[in-house]
mmCIF file with all atom_site columns, C-alpha atoms in Angstrom:
data_model
loop_
_atom_site.group_PDB
_atom_site.id
_atom_site.type_symbol
_atom_site.label_atom_id
_atom_site.label_alt_id
_atom_site.label_comp_id
_atom_site.label_asym_id
_atom_site.label_entity_id
_atom_site.label_seq_id
_atom_site.pdbx_PDB_ins_code
_atom_site.Cartn_x
_atom_site.Cartn_y
_atom_site.Cartn_z
_atom_site.occupancy
_atom_site.B_iso_or_equiv
_atom_site.pdbx_formal_charge
_atom_site.auth_seq_id
_atom_site.auth_comp_id
_atom_site.auth_asym_id
_atom_site.auth_atom_id
_atom_site.pdbx_PDB_model_num
ATOM 1   C CA . UNK A 1 1   ? 0.180   -0.075 -0.553  1.00 68.00 ? 1368 UNK A CA 1
ATOM 2   C CA . UNK A 1 2   ? 2.138   2.272  0.697   1.00 70.00 ? 1369 UNK A CA 1
ATOM 3   C CA . UNK A 1 3   ? 4.394   1.948  -2.366  1.00 72.00 ? 1370 UNK A CA 1
ATOM 4   C CA . UNK A 1 4   ? 1.478   3.279  -4.165  1.00 77.00 ? 1371 UNK A CA 1
ATOM 5   C CA . UNK A 1 5   ? 1.536   6.330  -2.427  1.00 75.00 ? 1372 UNK A CA 1
ATOM 6   C CA . UNK A 1 6   ? 4.244   8.348  -4.813  1.00 76.00 ? 1373 UNK A CA 1
ATOM 7   C CA . UNK A 1 7   ? 1.787   6.633  -8.563  1.00 71.00 ? 1374 UNK A CA 1
ATOM 8   C CA . UNK A 1 8   ? -1.272  8.480  -6.148  1.00 70.00 ? 1375 UNK A CA 1
ATOM 9   C CA . UNK A 1 9   ? 0.473   11.978 -5.888  1.00 74.00 ? 1376 UNK A CA 1
ATOM 10  C CA . UNK A 1 10  ? 1.756   11.848 -9.740  1.00 70.00 ? 1377 UNK A CA 1
ATOM 11  C CA . UNK A 1 11  ? -1.199  10.631 -10.466 1.00 71.00 ? 1378 UNK A CA 1
ATOM 12  C CA . UNK A 1 12  ? -3.194  13.570 -8.766  1.00 68.00 ? 1379 UNK A CA 1
ATOM 13  C CA . UNK A 1 13  ? -0.557  16.229 -9.907  1.00 66.00 ? 1380 UNK A CA 1
ATOM 14  C CA . UNK A 1 14  ? -1.248  15.349 -13.447 1.00 66.00 ? 1381 UNK A CA 1
ATOM 15  C CA . UNK A 1 15  ? -4.993  15.693 -12.892 1.00 65.00 ? 1382 UNK A CA 1
ATOM 16  C CA . UNK A 1 16  ? -4.323  19.160 -11.501 1.00 61.00 ? 1383 UNK A CA 1
ATOM 17  C CA . UNK A 1 17  ? -3.013  20.575 -14.664 1.00 59.00 ? 1384 UNK A CA 1
ATOM 18  C CA . UNK A 1 18  ? -5.163  18.710 -16.801 1.00 62.00 ? 1385 UNK A CA 1
ATOM 19  C CA . UNK A 1 19  ? -7.841  20.348 -15.380 1.00 58.00 ? 1386 UNK A CA 1
ATOM 20  C CA . UNK A 1 20  ? -6.289  23.709 -14.853 1.00 63.00 ? 1387 UNK A CA 1
ATOM 21  C CA . UNK A 1 21  ? -5.427  23.698 -18.733 1.00 60.00 ? 1388 UNK A CA 1
ATOM 22  C CA . UNK A 1 22  ? -9.007  22.981 -19.659 1.00 58.00 ? 1389 UNK A CA 1
ATOM 23  C CA . UNK A 1 23  ? -11.199 24.561 -16.754 1.00 68.00 ? 1390 UNK A CA 1
ATOM 24  C CA . UNK A 1 24  ? -9.015  27.266 -14.715 1.00 72.00 ? 1391 UNK A CA 1
ATOM 25  C CA . UNK A 1 25  ? -7.942  30.726 -16.100 1.00 83.00 ? 1392 UNK A CA 1
ATOM 26  C CA . UNK A 1 26  ? -5.396  32.708 -14.952 1.00 85.00 ? 1393 UNK A CA 1
ATOM 27  C CA . UNK A 1 27  ? -5.723  36.614 -14.889 1.00 87.00 ? 1394 UNK A CA 1
ATOM 28  C CA . UNK A 1 28  ? -2.571  39.225 -15.221 1.00 90.00 ? 1395 UNK A CA 1
ATOM 29  C CA . UNK A 1 29  ? -3.279  42.542 -13.491 1.00 92.00 ? 1396 UNK A CA 1
ATOM 30  C CA . UNK A 1 30  ? -0.386  45.006 -13.751 1.00 91.00 ? 1397 UNK A CA 1
ATOM 31  C CA . UNK A 1 31  ? -0.717  48.787 -13.051 1.00 91.00 ? 1398 UNK A CA 1
ATOM 32  C CA . UNK A 1 32  ? 1.888   51.663 -12.028 1.00 90.00 ? 1399 UNK A CA 1
ATOM 33  C CA . UNK A 1 33  ? 1.458   50.763 -8.178  1.00 93.00 ? 1400 UNK A CA 1
ATOM 34  C CA . UNK A 1 34  ? 0.824   47.259 -7.839  1.00 94.00 ? 1401 UNK A CA 1
ATOM 35  C CA . UNK A 1 35  ? 0.380   44.026 -9.707  1.00 93.00 ? 1402 UNK A CA 1
ATOM 36  C CA . UNK A 1 36  ? -1.715  40.287 -8.780  1.00 95.00 ? 1403 UNK A CA 1
ATOM 37  C CA . UNK A 1 37  ? -1.743  37.493 -10.868 1.00 92.00 ? 1404 UNK A CA 1
ATOM 38  C CA . UNK A 1 38  ? -4.301  35.013 -9.967  1.00 92.00 ? 1405 UNK A CA 1
ATOM 39  C CA . UNK A 1 39  ? -5.497  31.289 -10.770 1.00 84.00 ? 1406 UNK A CA 1
ATOM 40  C CA . UNK A 1 40  ? -8.322  29.945 -10.433 1.00 86.00 ? 1407 UNK A CA 1
ATOM 41  C CA . UNK A 1 41  ? -9.571  26.186 -10.919 1.00 78.00 ? 1408 UNK A CA 1
ATOM 42  C CA . UNK A 1 42  ? -13.545 26.104 -10.369 1.00 82.00 ? 1409 UNK A CA 1
ATOM 43  C CA . UNK A 1 43  ? -13.801 27.335 -6.351  1.00 80.00 ? 1410 UNK A CA 1
ATOM 44  C CA . UNK A 1 44  ? -10.069 27.129 -5.417  1.00 81.00 ? 1411 UNK A CA 1
ATOM 45  C CA . UNK A 1 45  ? -8.202  30.584 -6.005  1.00 86.00 ? 1412 UNK A CA 1
ATOM 46  C CA . UNK A 1 46  ? -4.479  31.325 -5.615  1.00 84.00 ? 1413 UNK A CA 1
ATOM 47  C CA . UNK A 1 47  ? -3.378  34.878 -5.528  1.00 91.00 ? 1414 UNK A CA 1
ATOM 48  C CA . UNK A 1 48  ? 0.510   36.474 -5.750  1.00 91.00 ? 1415 UNK A CA 1
ATOM 49  C CA . UNK A 1 49  ? 0.433   40.474 -5.334  1.00 92.00 ? 1416 UNK A CA 1
ATOM 50  C CA . UNK A 1 50  ? 2.684   43.484 -4.430  1.00 92.00 ? 1417 UNK A CA 1
ATOM 51  C CA . UNK A 1 51  ? 4.064   46.323 -5.260  1.00 93.00 ? 1418 UNK A CA 1
ATOM 52  C CA . UNK A 1 52  ? 4.679   47.440 -9.167  1.00 92.00 ? 1419 UNK A CA 1
ATOM 53  C CA . UNK A 1 53  ? 8.231   48.622 -8.404  1.00 91.00 ? 1420 UNK A CA 1
ATOM 54  C CA . UNK A 1 54  ? 9.501   45.781 -7.535  1.00 91.00 ? 1421 UNK A CA 1
ATOM 55  C CA . UNK A 1 55  ? 8.829   43.914 -10.524 1.00 93.00 ? 1422 UNK A CA 1
ATOM 56  C CA . UNK A 1 56  ? 12.365  43.188 -11.849 1.00 91.00 ? 1423 UNK A CA 1
ATOM 57  C CA . UNK A 1 57  ? 11.278  40.845 -15.456 1.00 92.00 ? 1424 UNK A CA 1
ATOM 58  C CA . UNK A 1 58  ? 9.803   38.134 -17.775 1.00 93.00 ? 1425 UNK A CA 1
ATOM 59  C CA . UNK A 1 59  ? 10.610  35.890 -19.051 1.00 93.00 ? 1426 UNK A CA 1
ATOM 60  C CA . UNK A 1 60  ? 10.090  32.157 -20.633 1.00 94.00 ? 1427 UNK A CA 1
ATOM 61  C CA . UNK A 1 61  ? 11.529  28.732 -19.227 1.00 91.00 ? 1428 UNK A CA 1
ATOM 62  C CA . UNK A 1 62  ? 11.338  25.737 -18.962 1.00 85.00 ? 1429 UNK A CA 1
ATOM 63  C CA . UNK A 1 63  ? 8.731   23.985 -16.615 1.00 81.00 ? 1430 UNK A CA 1
ATOM 64  C CA . UNK A 1 64  ? 10.783  20.731 -16.988 1.00 79.00 ? 1431 UNK A CA 1
ATOM 65  C CA . UNK A 1 65  ? 7.521   19.322 -17.770 1.00 74.00 ? 1432 UNK A CA 1
ATOM 66  C CA . UNK A 1 66  ? 7.057   17.153 -21.054 1.00 75.00 ? 1433 UNK A CA 1
ATOM 67  C CA . UNK A 1 67  ? 4.137   15.896 -23.102 1.00 72.00 ? 1434 UNK A CA 1
ATOM 68  C CA . UNK A 1 68  ? 4.656   13.851 -26.016 1.00 80.00 ? 1435 UNK A CA 1
ATOM 69  C CA . UNK A 1 69  ? 8.239   13.940 -25.092 1.00 85.00 ? 1436 UNK A CA 1
ATOM 70  C CA . UNK A 1 70  ? 7.345   18.218 -26.211 1.00 82.00 ? 1437 UNK A CA 1
ATOM 71  C CA . UNK A 1 71  ? 9.317   20.156 -23.624 1.00 87.00 ? 1438 UNK A CA 1
ATOM 72  C CA . UNK A 1 72  ? 6.623   22.655 -21.559 1.00 82.00 ? 1439 UNK A CA 1
ATOM 73  C CA . UNK A 1 73  ? 7.681   26.096 -21.360 1.00 90.00 ? 1440 UNK A CA 1
ATOM 74  C CA . UNK A 1 74  ? 6.032   29.355 -19.164 1.00 91.00 ? 1441 UNK A CA 1
ATOM 75  C CA . UNK A 1 75  ? 6.483   32.787 -18.498 1.00 93.00 ? 1442 UNK A CA 1
ATOM 76  C CA . UNK A 1 76  ? 8.648   33.377 -14.955 1.00 95.00 ? 1443 UNK A CA 1
ATOM 77  C CA . UNK A 1 77  ? 7.147   37.111 -13.699 1.00 94.00 ? 1444 UNK A CA 1
ATOM 78  C CA . UNK A 1 78  ? 10.089  38.016 -11.216 1.00 95.00 ? 1445 UNK A CA 1
ATOM 79  C CA . UNK A 1 79  ? 9.302   40.263 -7.880  1.00 94.00 ? 1446 UNK A CA 1
ATOM 80  C CA . UNK A 1 80  ? 11.986  40.368 -5.527  1.00 88.00 ? 1447 UNK A CA 1
ATOM 81  C CA . UNK A 1 81  ? 13.416  37.159 -4.722  1.00 91.00 ? 1448 UNK A CA 1
ATOM 82  C CA . UNK A 1 82  ? 10.535  34.959 -5.196  1.00 92.00 ? 1449 UNK A CA 1
ATOM 83  C CA . UNK A 1 83  ? 9.189   34.245 -8.865  1.00 94.00 ? 1450 UNK A CA 1
ATOM 84  C CA . UNK A 1 84  ? 5.610   33.252 -9.856  1.00 93.00 ? 1451 UNK A CA 1
ATOM 85  C CA . UNK A 1 85  ? 5.001   31.197 -13.195 1.00 91.00 ? 1452 UNK A CA 1
ATOM 86  C CA . UNK A 1 86  ? 1.855   31.160 -15.122 1.00 90.00 ? 1453 UNK A CA 1
ATOM 87  C CA . UNK A 1 87  ? 0.849   31.265 -18.929 1.00 88.00 ? 1454 UNK A CA 1
ATOM 88  C CA . UNK A 1 88  ? 2.216   27.599 -19.600 1.00 84.00 ? 1455 UNK A CA 1
ATOM 89  C CA . UNK A 1 89  ? -1.109  26.976 -22.067 1.00 82.00 ? 1456 UNK A CA 1
ATOM 90  C CA . UNK A 1 90  ? -0.123  29.683 -24.462 1.00 87.00 ? 1457 UNK A CA 1
ATOM 91  C CA . UNK A 1 91  ? 1.229   29.032 -27.583 1.00 90.00 ? 1458 UNK A CA 1
ATOM 92  C CA . UNK A 1 92  ? 5.244   29.951 -28.097 1.00 91.00 ? 1459 UNK A CA 1
ATOM 93  C CA . UNK A 1 93  ? 4.202   33.948 -29.766 1.00 95.00 ? 1460 UNK A CA 1
ATOM 94  C CA . UNK A 1 94  ? 1.684   34.215 -27.508 1.00 95.00 ? 1461 UNK A CA 1
ATOM 95  C CA . UNK A 1 95  ? 4.444   34.064 -23.982 1.00 94.00 ? 1462 UNK A CA 1
ATOM 96  C CA . UNK A 1 96  ? 6.701   36.117 -26.795 1.00 96.00 ? 1463 UNK A CA 1
ATOM 97  C CA . UNK A 1 97  ? 4.791   38.667 -26.734 1.00 96.00 ? 1464 UNK A CA 1
ATOM 98  C CA . UNK A 1 98  ? 2.913   38.841 -23.407 1.00 94.00 ? 1465 UNK A CA 1
ATOM 99  C CA . UNK A 1 99  ? 6.618   38.847 -21.914 1.00 96.00 ? 1466 UNK A CA 1
ATOM 100 C CA . UNK A 1 100 ? 7.972   42.067 -24.202 1.00 96.00 ? 1467 UNK A CA 1
ATOM 101 C CA . UNK A 1 101 ? 4.845   43.913 -22.894 1.00 95.00 ? 1468 UNK A CA 1
ATOM 102 C CA . UNK A 1 102 ? 5.377   43.435 -19.391 1.00 94.00 ? 1469 UNK A CA 1
ATOM 103 C CA . UNK A 1 103 ? 9.227   43.818 -19.834 1.00 93.00 ? 1470 UNK A CA 1
ATOM 104 C CA . UNK A 1 104 ? 8.100   47.438 -21.808 1.00 94.00 ? 1471 UNK A CA 1
ATOM 105 C CA . UNK A 1 105 ? 5.659   48.392 -18.828 1.00 92.00 ? 1472 UNK A CA 1
ATOM 106 C CA . UNK A 1 106 ? 8.506   47.595 -16.336 1.00 90.00 ? 1473 UNK A CA 1
ATOM 107 C CA . UNK A 1 107 ? 10.976  49.547 -18.384 1.00 90.00 ? 1474 UNK A CA 1
ATOM 108 C CA . UNK A 1 108 ? 8.232   52.393 -18.251 1.00 88.00 ? 1475 UNK A CA 1
ATOM 109 C CA . UNK A 1 109 ? 7.558   52.529 -14.626 1.00 82.00 ? 1476 UNK A CA 1
ATOM 110 C CA . UNK A 1 110 ? 11.639  52.658 -13.522 1.00 77.00 ? 1477 UNK A CA 1
ATOM 111 C CA . UNK A 1 111 ? 12.965  55.825 -12.358 1.00 70.00 ? 1478 UNK A CA 1
#
């Protein structure tokens, strides 16, 4: 019985990830003062927020996951020593565009 616990944990993680892609929503709100990144799946909600001036960058990074031997990339937003991942289900072009827009906005706000 104990032998099967890691497989259940991995299976539940895969199920959550798949459900997030189909039923979930991610919202990123940034203005001159605050940002808020919200992940929603049914009634479950996870939020990260902070001062926009503390955002240091965004990059496209390898999540380490694969689907059909294709690497999965996501956006990683850097906020001080913290980082937040999102956008794993966007296309490569959408990720590049969004990363460019976020970086441009951060640069405009720098003194």
